[in-house]
Amino acid sequence: MDSLHSGGTIASIIINAIHRYADRPCLADDRLSWTYAEFGDALARAISVYKAHGLKPGEGVCALTSNRIDVLAATMGAIAMGLRYTPMHPLAAEPDQAFVVDDAEIAAIIVDPLAFEERGRRIAENAKSVRKVFSLGPMDGAIDLHAEGEKLGPAPLKDESDPDSLAYIAYTGGTTGRSKGVMHKQRGLVCAINHMLADWDWPDDIRFLAVTPISHAAGACLYPVFVRGGYVRLAQGFDPKAFCELIERDRITATLMVPTIIYVVLDHPARQEHDLSSLETIIYGASPMSPERLAEAIGVFGPVFQQLYGLTEAPNVVTSLRKVDHDLSKPERLASCGLPSLFVNVELFDPDMNPVEDGQPGEICVRGPLVMEGYWKRPEETEAAFKGGWFHTGDVAVRDKDGYLTIVDRAKDMIVTGGFNVYPREVEDALLAHPAVSGAAVIGAPDPKWGEQVLAFVV
């Protein structure tokens, strides 16, 4: 790596934190707990194993695991030595995971044998490019990262990655067909991390609980915690009682929740049985939240909510609705996704790429250093996504006079009934305002008279 352009990598952030906060508690799950120094030792041992088995910078590595701290050492070790990493969603179907492995041309797969031994073996055996299978513990036919790392010892803990190399190929959810590999360079992801540090309201003492998969947004939230020398507690999925118990026992100060999880906690008796007063920051996002339920949550937890809006192609920080913006005296703002983040250009365009006026719906389009490099091996789709020199999110929003954006829906989800445009989000919010409704989803259904009718599913 050219020393004149060092820094600006994920590994440089992690290694700096390991040296700076060596004796502090760093990571814990249901089985293990590490200080920053112990995390660094595990990371360095993973590098030794990869090098001993012939992995080279630029090759692809993926991980099929649950939420456990040793996968963080395994994946960040891979990134530090210049491998490109592809996270795998643990809840995805096996054919989708197998497609990702083949499409990303993965050379090595890391498997959690406690959760995915048989599936990991099948995927590896049928993959075109996989040369090595590593496991987090004993697994037939795999290289045990723990045992092999103990035998080889730690490699020198240094950053061998390049700021302009591909760090991640992360796959979209595939709602419009096969998942697409989203390419991010080291430098772009570091920009996103800096955005999260600068634009979000973190506690002074960060003790972060991750209950959603660290393969996705929860994993991205860990980097700012490491920069600040915080503590991360990983949980194996979400259970409302266990969630509340962990917050009370570990004095958790920050967590990431999707709206569905917030609704469940609000409605569960465990919330009143445990002391949750340590929570200073609840980061939420991934889907729109009912303004009425958000107001209820603020009444329960206090002014601790911080909303993110982003997507795989522009992760986590396109806009931000900070704690101060969650103002109950301005209820209309609770539906907003906030203001554009620092160093991100955001504009709303009509289908002809004309900027729309305040109060008019337009597609959210983004420019900035955190935006993806493009779709892996899909030049035509990349070109379409960057029409007019902006990345097109597919989300439709309106902007108020103060610059706050409110997403009304996905462009593809708009219902046209009798010549009128209806956004499902608006109908869902109206339904959720009723005290007898705890959940609602609205879609368009064929109708012989109106073209489409509005169809609601209600809990």
Short mmCIF file of N, CA and C in Angstrom, two decimals, residues 121-275:
data_model
loop_
_atom_site.label_atom_id
_atom_site.label_comp_id
_atom_site.label_asym_id
_atom_site.label_seq_id
_atom_site.Cartn_x
_atom_site.Cartn_y
_atom_site.Cartn_z
N ARG A 121 -21.77 -26.57 4.31
CA ARG A 121 -21.08 -27.63 3.57
C ARG A 121 -21.69 -27.80 2.17
N ARG A 122 -23.03 -27.80 2.10
CA ARG A 122 -23.69 -27.97 0.80
C ARG A 122 -23.35 -26.82 -0.14
N ILE A 123 -23.42 -25.61 0.36
CA ILE A 123 -23.13 -24.45 -0.48
C ILE A 123 -21.70 -24.50 -0.98
N ALA A 124 -20.76 -24.82 -0.10
CA ALA A 124 -19.35 -24.87 -0.49
C ALA A 124 -19.08 -25.96 -1.52
N GLU A 125 -19.70 -27.11 -1.33
CA GLU A 125 -19.47 -28.22 -2.25
C GLU A 125 -19.99 -27.93 -3.65
N ASN A 126 -21.06 -27.18 -3.75
CA ASN A 126 -21.67 -26.90 -5.06
C ASN A 126 -21.20 -25.59 -5.68
N ALA A 127 -20.40 -24.81 -4.95
CA ALA A 127 -19.96 -23.51 -5.46
C ALA A 127 -18.87 -23.69 -6.51
N LYS A 128 -18.82 -22.76 -7.45
CA LYS A 128 -17.86 -22.85 -8.55
C LYS A 128 -16.46 -22.41 -8.15
N SER A 129 -16.36 -21.43 -7.25
CA SER A 129 -15.07 -20.79 -7.00
C SER A 129 -14.50 -21.03 -5.61
N VAL A 130 -15.26 -21.62 -4.70
CA VAL A 130 -14.79 -21.78 -3.32
C VAL A 130 -13.64 -22.80 -3.26
N ARG A 131 -12.50 -22.33 -2.72
CA ARG A 131 -11.33 -23.19 -2.55
C ARG A 131 -11.15 -23.64 -1.11
N LYS A 132 -11.59 -22.82 -0.17
CA LYS A 132 -11.36 -23.10 1.23
C LYS A 132 -12.64 -22.88 2.03
N VAL A 133 -12.85 -23.75 3.02
CA VAL A 133 -13.96 -23.59 3.96
C VAL A 133 -13.35 -23.47 5.36
N PHE A 134 -13.61 -22.35 6.01
CA PHE A 134 -13.16 -22.12 7.38
C PHE A 134 -14.36 -22.19 8.32
N SER A 135 -14.14 -22.69 9.52
CA SER A 135 -15.23 -22.80 10.48
C SER A 135 -14.86 -22.16 11.80
N LEU A 136 -15.86 -21.70 12.52
CA LEU A 136 -15.68 -21.09 13.84
C LEU A 136 -15.86 -22.18 14.89
N GLY A 137 -14.91 -23.10 14.93
CA GLY A 137 -15.00 -24.27 15.79
C GLY A 137 -14.95 -25.53 14.94
N PRO A 138 -14.94 -26.71 15.57
CA PRO A 138 -14.82 -27.97 14.82
C PRO A 138 -15.95 -28.18 13.82
N MET A 139 -15.58 -28.62 12.62
CA MET A 139 -16.55 -28.93 11.57
C MET A 139 -15.87 -29.85 10.56
N ASP A 140 -16.49 -30.97 10.27
CA ASP A 140 -15.91 -31.93 9.33
C ASP A 140 -15.67 -31.27 7.97
N GLY A 141 -14.47 -31.47 7.42
CA GLY A 141 -14.15 -30.97 6.10
C GLY A 141 -13.82 -29.50 6.05
N ALA A 142 -13.69 -28.85 7.21
CA ALA A 142 -13.39 -27.41 7.25
C ALA A 142 -12.13 -27.16 8.07
N ILE A 143 -11.52 -26.00 7.85
CA ILE A 143 -10.36 -25.57 8.62
C ILE A 143 -10.86 -24.78 9.82
N ASP A 144 -10.61 -25.31 11.01
CA ASP A 144 -11.08 -24.67 12.24
C ASP A 144 -10.23 -23.43 12.51
N LEU A 145 -10.82 -22.27 12.36
CA LEU A 145 -10.08 -21.02 12.56
C LEU A 145 -9.51 -20.91 13.98
N HIS A 146 -10.24 -21.40 14.95
CA HIS A 146 -9.78 -21.30 16.33
C HIS A 146 -8.56 -22.19 16.55
N ALA A 147 -8.69 -23.48 16.22
CA ALA A 147 -7.60 -24.42 16.45
C ALA A 147 -6.38 -24.08 15.61
N GLU A 148 -6.62 -23.74 14.35
CA GLU A 148 -5.50 -23.41 13.45
C GLU A 148 -4.82 -22.12 13.88
N GLY A 149 -5.61 -21.17 14.34
CA GLY A 149 -5.04 -19.92 14.82
C GLY A 149 -4.19 -20.10 16.06
N GLU A 150 -4.62 -21.00 16.96
CA GLU A 150 -3.83 -21.29 18.15
C GLU A 150 -2.49 -21.92 17.76
N LYS A 151 -2.52 -22.77 16.76
CA LYS A 151 -1.30 -23.46 16.33
C LYS A 151 -0.32 -22.50 15.64
N LEU A 152 -0.85 -21.63 14.80
CA LEU A 152 0.02 -20.75 14.01
C LEU A 152 0.46 -19.50 14.77
N GLY A 153 -0.37 -19.05 15.71
CA GLY A 153 -0.06 -17.81 16.41
C GLY A 153 -0.48 -16.60 15.61
N PRO A 154 -0.43 -15.40 16.23
CA PRO A 154 -0.91 -14.20 15.55
C PRO A 154 0.09 -13.68 14.52
N ALA A 155 -0.42 -13.18 13.41
CA ALA A 155 0.39 -12.45 12.43
C ALA A 155 0.61 -11.03 12.96
N PRO A 156 1.59 -10.31 12.41
CA PRO A 156 1.72 -8.89 12.78
C PRO A 156 0.42 -8.15 12.49
N LEU A 157 -0.03 -7.36 13.45
CA LEU A 157 -1.32 -6.67 13.31
C LEU A 157 -1.09 -5.37 12.55
N LYS A 158 -1.23 -5.43 11.25
CA LYS A 158 -1.02 -4.25 10.43
C LYS A 158 -2.04 -4.21 9.30
N ASP A 159 -2.27 -3.03 8.80
CA ASP A 159 -3.24 -2.81 7.73
C ASP A 159 -2.56 -3.04 6.38
N GLU A 160 -2.98 -4.07 5.67
CA GLU A 160 -2.44 -4.38 4.36
C GLU A 160 -3.43 -4.07 3.24
N SER A 161 -4.53 -3.42 3.59
CA SER A 161 -5.55 -3.10 2.59
C SER A 161 -5.24 -1.77 1.94
N ASP A 162 -6.00 -1.44 0.92
CA ASP A 162 -5.78 -0.23 0.14
C ASP A 162 -7.06 0.60 0.15
N PRO A 163 -6.98 1.90 0.40
CA PRO A 163 -8.19 2.72 0.45
C PRO A 163 -9.03 2.66 -0.81
N ASP A 164 -8.41 2.40 -1.95
CA ASP A 164 -9.15 2.39 -3.21
C ASP A 164 -9.47 0.99 -3.71
N SER A 165 -9.26 -0.02 -2.85
CA SER A 165 -9.62 -1.38 -3.24
C SER A 165 -11.06 -1.68 -2.80
N LEU A 166 -11.66 -2.70 -3.41
CA LEU A 166 -12.99 -3.12 -3.00
C LEU A 166 -12.91 -3.76 -1.62
N ALA A 167 -13.71 -3.27 -0.71
CA ALA A 167 -13.76 -3.84 0.64
C ALA A 167 -14.95 -4.78 0.78
N TYR A 168 -16.10 -4.36 0.24
CA TYR A 168 -17.34 -5.12 0.39
C TYR A 168 -17.99 -5.31 -0.97
N ILE A 169 -18.58 -6.47 -1.16
CA ILE A 169 -19.63 -6.64 -2.17
C ILE A 169 -20.84 -7.15 -1.37
N ALA A 170 -21.74 -6.24 -1.08
CA ALA A 170 -22.91 -6.55 -0.26
C ALA A 170 -24.13 -6.68 -1.18
N TYR A 171 -24.95 -7.69 -0.92
CA TYR A 171 -26.07 -7.97 -1.82
C TYR A 171 -27.37 -7.37 -1.33
N THR A 172 -28.09 -6.81 -2.29
CA THR A 172 -29.40 -6.23 -1.99
C THR A 172 -30.39 -7.34 -1.71
N GLY A 173 -31.57 -6.94 -1.21
CA GLY A 173 -32.57 -7.93 -0.83
C GLY A 173 -33.21 -8.65 -1.99
N GLY A 174 -33.06 -8.14 -3.20
CA GLY A 174 -33.61 -8.83 -4.36
C GLY A 174 -35.11 -8.72 -4.50
N THR A 175 -35.71 -7.58 -4.06
CA THR A 175 -37.16 -7.43 -4.15
C THR A 175 -37.63 -7.29 -5.59
N THR A 176 -36.71 -6.96 -6.49
CA THR A 176 -37.09 -6.81 -7.90
C THR A 176 -36.40 -7.87 -8.75
N GLY A 177 -36.17 -9.06 -8.19
CA GLY A 177 -35.50 -10.14 -8.93
C GLY A 177 -34.30 -10.61 -8.15
N ARG A 178 -33.33 -11.19 -8.83
CA ARG A 178 -32.13 -11.68 -8.18
C ARG A 178 -31.38 -10.55 -7.48
N SER A 179 -30.79 -10.88 -6.32
CA SER A 179 -30.01 -9.89 -5.59
C SER A 179 -28.87 -9.38 -6.46
N LYS A 180 -28.51 -8.11 -6.23
CA LYS A 180 -27.40 -7.48 -6.95
C LYS A 180 -26.27 -7.21 -5.97
N GLY A 181 -25.05 -7.47 -6.41
CA GLY A 181 -23.88 -7.19 -5.59
C GLY A 181 -23.52 -5.72 -5.65
N VAL A 182 -23.51 -5.07 -4.51
CA VAL A 182 -23.22 -3.64 -4.42
C VAL A 182 -21.75 -3.47 -4.02
N MET A 183 -20.97 -2.78 -4.86
CA MET A 183 -19.53 -2.65 -4.63
C MET A 183 -19.22 -1.38 -3.84
N HIS A 184 -18.46 -1.56 -2.75
CA HIS A 184 -18.00 -0.43 -1.95
C HIS A 184 -16.49 -0.52 -1.76
N LYS A 185 -15.81 0.59 -2.00
CA LYS A 185 -14.39 0.66 -1.71
C LYS A 185 -14.17 0.98 -0.23
N GLN A 186 -12.94 0.71 0.23
CA GLN A 186 -12.58 1.02 1.61
C GLN A 186 -12.89 2.48 1.94
N ARG A 187 -12.44 3.37 1.07
CA ARG A 187 -12.56 4.80 1.35
C ARG A 187 -14.03 5.23 1.50
N GLY A 188 -14.91 4.68 0.68
CA GLY A 188 -16.31 5.04 0.77
C GLY A 188 -16.95 4.58 2.07
N LEU A 189 -16.58 3.39 2.53
CA LEU A 189 -17.14 2.89 3.78
C LEU A 189 -16.62 3.68 4.98
N VAL A 190 -15.35 4.10 4.92
CA VAL A 190 -14.82 4.96 5.98
C VAL A 190 -15.58 6.28 6.02
N CYS A 191 -15.95 6.79 4.85
CA CYS A 191 -16.76 8.01 4.80
C CYS A 191 -18.10 7.79 5.52
N ALA A 192 -18.74 6.63 5.29
CA ALA A 192 -20.01 6.33 5.95
C ALA A 192 -19.82 6.25 7.46
N ILE A 193 -18.71 5.65 7.91
CA ILE A 193 -18.44 5.55 9.35
C ILE A 193 -18.29 6.95 9.94
N ASN A 194 -17.55 7.81 9.26
CA ASN A 194 -17.39 9.19 9.74
C ASN A 194 -18.72 9.92 9.81
N HIS A 195 -19.59 9.66 8.83
CA HIS A 195 -20.93 10.25 8.86
C HIS A 195 -21.67 9.81 10.11
N MET A 196 -21.62 8.52 10.42
CA MET A 196 -22.34 8.01 11.59
C MET A 196 -21.82 8.64 12.87
N LEU A 197 -20.51 8.85 12.94
CA LEU A 197 -19.93 9.48 14.11
C LEU A 197 -20.33 10.95 14.23
N ALA A 198 -20.34 11.65 13.09
CA ALA A 198 -20.58 13.08 13.12
C ALA A 198 -22.06 13.44 13.21
N ASP A 199 -22.92 12.62 12.62
CA ASP A 199 -24.30 13.03 12.42
C ASP A 199 -25.29 12.37 13.37
N TRP A 200 -24.84 11.38 14.13
CA TRP A 200 -25.74 10.68 15.04
C TRP A 200 -25.45 11.08 16.49
N ASP A 201 -26.47 10.96 17.32
CA ASP A 201 -26.37 11.34 18.73
C ASP A 201 -25.97 10.13 19.58
N TRP A 202 -24.67 9.89 19.68
CA TRP A 202 -24.17 8.76 20.45
C TRP A 202 -24.04 9.14 21.93
N PRO A 203 -24.20 8.17 22.83
CA PRO A 203 -23.92 8.44 24.25
C PRO A 203 -22.43 8.68 24.46
N ASP A 204 -22.08 9.30 25.58
CA ASP A 204 -20.67 9.47 25.92
C ASP A 204 -20.01 8.11 26.18
N ASP A 205 -20.71 7.24 26.89
CA ASP A 205 -20.23 5.88 27.16
C ASP A 205 -21.09 4.93 26.35
N ILE A 206 -20.55 4.45 25.23
CA ILE A 206 -21.37 3.61 24.34
C ILE A 206 -21.29 2.16 24.78
N ARG A 207 -22.43 1.62 25.13
CA ARG A 207 -22.59 0.18 25.41
C ARG A 207 -23.72 -0.29 24.50
N PHE A 208 -23.33 -0.88 23.37
CA PHE A 208 -24.25 -1.10 22.25
C PHE A 208 -24.73 -2.54 22.21
N LEU A 209 -26.04 -2.72 22.09
CA LEU A 209 -26.64 -4.04 21.97
C LEU A 209 -27.10 -4.27 20.54
N ALA A 210 -26.63 -5.36 19.90
CA ALA A 210 -27.03 -5.72 18.54
C ALA A 210 -27.90 -6.97 18.60
N VAL A 211 -29.17 -6.83 18.24
CA VAL A 211 -30.07 -7.97 18.22
C VAL A 211 -30.46 -8.36 16.79
N THR A 212 -30.30 -7.43 15.86
CA THR A 212 -30.54 -7.75 14.45
C THR A 212 -29.23 -8.26 13.85
N PRO A 213 -29.27 -8.93 12.68
CA PRO A 213 -28.05 -9.54 12.15
C PRO A 213 -26.93 -8.54 11.89
N ILE A 214 -25.71 -8.88 12.36
CA ILE A 214 -24.56 -8.00 12.14
C ILE A 214 -24.06 -8.10 10.71
N SER A 215 -24.68 -8.95 9.90
CA SER A 215 -24.36 -8.98 8.47
C SER A 215 -24.89 -7.75 7.76
N HIS A 216 -25.76 -6.99 8.44
CA HIS A 216 -26.39 -5.84 7.80
C HIS A 216 -26.21 -4.58 8.66
N ALA A 217 -27.25 -3.77 8.82
CA ALA A 217 -27.09 -2.44 9.42
C ALA A 217 -26.48 -2.49 10.81
N ALA A 218 -26.85 -3.48 11.62
CA ALA A 218 -26.29 -3.55 12.97
C ALA A 218 -24.78 -3.70 12.93
N GLY A 219 -24.27 -4.45 11.96
CA GLY A 219 -22.82 -4.61 11.83
C GLY A 219 -22.13 -3.31 11.47
N ALA A 220 -22.75 -2.52 10.58
CA ALA A 220 -22.17 -1.22 10.22
C ALA A 220 -22.11 -0.29 11.42
N CYS A 221 -23.08 -0.42 12.34
CA CYS A 221 -23.11 0.45 13.52
C CYS A 221 -21.98 0.14 14.51
N LEU A 222 -21.33 -0.99 14.37
CA LEU A 222 -20.28 -1.36 15.31
C LEU A 222 -19.03 -0.50 15.14
N TYR A 223 -18.75 -0.07 13.91
CA TYR A 223 -17.51 0.68 13.66
C TYR A 223 -17.43 1.98 14.46
N PRO A 224 -18.48 2.80 14.48
CA PRO A 224 -18.40 3.99 15.33
C PRO A 224 -18.20 3.66 16.81
N VAL A 225 -18.78 2.53 17.25
CA VAL A 225 -18.60 2.12 18.64
C VAL A 225 -17.12 1.84 18.91
N PHE A 226 -16.47 1.14 18.00
CA PHE A 226 -15.05 0.84 18.17
C PHE A 226 -14.20 2.12 18.17
N VAL A 227 -14.53 3.05 17.27
CA VAL A 227 -13.78 4.30 17.22
C VAL A 227 -13.81 5.01 18.58
N ARG A 228 -14.96 4.92 19.24
CA ARG A 228 -15.13 5.60 20.53
C ARG A 228 -14.73 4.73 21.72
N GLY A 229 -14.20 3.53 21.47
CA GLY A 229 -13.78 2.67 22.57
C GLY A 229 -14.93 2.09 23.35
N GLY A 230 -16.07 1.89 22.69
CA GLY A 230 -17.26 1.39 23.36
C GLY A 230 -17.28 -0.13 23.46
N TYR A 231 -18.37 -0.61 24.04
CA TYR A 231 -18.59 -2.04 24.30
C TYR A 231 -19.75 -2.52 23.44
N VAL A 232 -19.62 -3.70 22.85
CA VAL A 232 -20.65 -4.28 22.00
C VAL A 232 -21.12 -5.60 22.58
N ARG A 233 -22.42 -5.74 22.77
CA ARG A 233 -23.02 -7.00 23.20
C ARG A 233 -23.86 -7.54 22.05
N LEU A 234 -23.51 -8.74 21.58
CA LEU A 234 -24.26 -9.37 20.50
C LEU A 234 -25.29 -10.34 21.09
N ALA A 235 -26.49 -10.32 20.53
CA ALA A 235 -27.54 -11.25 20.93
C ALA A 235 -27.92 -12.13 19.74
N GLN A 236 -28.32 -13.35 20.04
CA GLN A 236 -28.70 -14.29 18.99
C GLN A 236 -30.17 -14.07 18.65
N GLY A 237 -30.43 -13.03 17.88
CA GLY A 237 -31.81 -12.76 17.49
C GLY A 237 -32.56 -11.97 18.55
N PHE A 238 -33.79 -11.64 18.22
CA PHE A 238 -34.59 -10.78 19.09
C PHE A 238 -35.65 -11.57 19.83
N ASP A 239 -35.63 -11.47 21.13
CA ASP A 239 -36.69 -11.95 22.01
C ASP A 239 -36.98 -10.81 22.98
N PRO A 240 -38.22 -10.35 23.09
CA PRO A 240 -38.48 -9.14 23.88
C PRO A 240 -38.06 -9.25 25.34
N LYS A 241 -38.28 -10.39 25.97
CA LYS A 241 -37.90 -10.53 27.38
C LYS A 241 -36.38 -10.55 27.52
N ALA A 242 -35.70 -11.33 26.67
CA ALA A 242 -34.23 -11.38 26.73
C ALA A 242 -33.63 -10.02 26.40
N PHE A 243 -34.24 -9.31 25.47
CA PHE A 243 -33.78 -7.97 25.09
C PHE A 243 -33.81 -7.04 26.30
N CYS A 244 -34.92 -7.03 27.01
CA CYS A 244 -35.05 -6.15 28.18
C CYS A 244 -34.11 -6.59 29.30
N GLU A 245 -33.94 -7.88 29.48
CA GLU A 245 -33.02 -8.39 30.50
C GLU A 245 -31.59 -7.95 30.22
N LEU A 246 -31.17 -8.02 28.95
CA LEU A 246 -29.81 -7.64 28.58
C LEU A 246 -29.58 -6.15 28.81
N ILE A 247 -30.55 -5.33 28.45
CA ILE A 247 -30.40 -3.89 28.67
C ILE A 247 -30.21 -3.59 30.15
N GLU A 248 -31.01 -4.25 31.00
CA GLU A 248 -30.91 -4.00 32.44
C GLU A 248 -29.58 -4.53 33.00
N ARG A 249 -29.20 -5.76 32.63
CA ARG A 249 -28.02 -6.38 33.22
C ARG A 249 -26.72 -5.73 32.76
N ASP A 250 -26.63 -5.42 31.45
CA ASP A 250 -25.38 -4.86 30.90
C ASP A 250 -25.38 -3.34 30.85
N ARG A 251 -26.44 -2.73 31.39
CA ARG A 251 -26.56 -1.26 31.39
C ARG A 251 -26.30 -0.71 29.99
N ILE A 252 -27.03 -1.26 29.03
CA ILE A 252 -26.90 -0.88 27.62
C ILE A 252 -27.34 0.58 27.45
N THR A 253 -26.53 1.35 26.71
CA THR A 253 -26.86 2.76 26.49
C THR A 253 -27.32 3.05 25.06
N ALA A 254 -27.08 2.12 24.12
CA ALA A 254 -27.47 2.36 22.72
C ALA A 254 -27.81 1.03 22.07
N THR A 255 -28.74 1.09 21.15
CA THR A 255 -29.11 -0.10 20.39
C THR A 255 -29.71 0.31 19.06
N LEU A 256 -29.80 -0.65 18.16
CA LEU A 256 -30.46 -0.46 16.86
C LEU A 256 -31.72 -1.30 16.85
N MET A 257 -32.84 -0.67 16.50
CA MET A 257 -34.12 -1.37 16.45
C MET A 257 -34.83 -1.01 15.15
N VAL A 258 -35.46 -1.99 14.55
CA VAL A 258 -36.36 -1.70 13.43
C VAL A 258 -37.73 -1.42 14.02
N PRO A 259 -38.61 -0.69 13.29
CA PRO A 259 -39.91 -0.35 13.87
C PRO A 259 -40.68 -1.53 14.44
N THR A 260 -40.64 -2.67 13.75
CA THR A 260 -41.38 -3.83 14.24
C THR A 260 -40.93 -4.22 15.64
N ILE A 261 -39.62 -4.19 15.89
CA ILE A 261 -39.09 -4.53 17.21
C ILE A 261 -39.56 -3.51 18.25
N ILE A 262 -39.56 -2.24 17.88
CA ILE A 262 -40.04 -1.20 18.81
C ILE A 262 -41.49 -1.47 19.19
N TYR A 263 -42.32 -1.81 18.20
CA TYR A 263 -43.73 -2.09 18.48
C TYR A 263 -43.87 -3.25 19.46
N VAL A 264 -43.08 -4.32 19.22
CA VAL A 264 -43.17 -5.50 20.09
C VAL A 264 -42.77 -5.15 21.52
N VAL A 265 -41.69 -4.39 21.69
CA VAL A 265 -41.25 -4.02 23.04
C VAL A 265 -42.29 -3.15 23.73
N LEU A 266 -42.86 -2.21 22.98
CA LEU A 266 -43.89 -1.35 23.57
C LEU A 266 -45.07 -2.17 24.10
N ASP A 267 -45.43 -3.24 23.40
CA ASP A 267 -46.62 -4.01 23.73
C ASP A 267 -46.34 -5.18 24.66
N HIS A 268 -45.08 -5.42 25.03
CA HIS A 268 -44.72 -6.61 25.81
C HIS A 268 -44.60 -6.27 27.30
N PRO A 269 -45.09 -7.14 28.18
CA PRO A 269 -45.02 -6.84 29.63
C PRO A 269 -43.59 -6.75 30.17
N ALA A 270 -42.61 -7.36 29.47
CA ALA A 270 -41.22 -7.31 29.94
C ALA A 270 -40.70 -5.88 30.05
N ARG A 271 -41.25 -4.99 29.25
CA ARG A 271 -40.81 -3.59 29.28
C ARG A 271 -41.02 -2.98 30.65
N GLN A 272 -42.10 -3.35 31.31
CA GLN A 272 -42.40 -2.79 32.63
C GLN A 272 -41.77 -3.58 33.77
N GLU A 273 -41.25 -4.76 33.45
CA GLU A 273 -40.66 -5.62 34.48
C GLU A 273 -39.16 -5.38 34.64
N HIS A 274 -38.55 -4.60 33.72
CA HIS A 274 -37.10 -4.41 33.75
C HIS A 274 -36.76 -2.92 33.69
N ASP A 275 -35.59 -2.59 34.24
CA ASP A 275 -35.11 -1.21 34.25
C ASP A 275 -34.39 -0.92 32.94
#
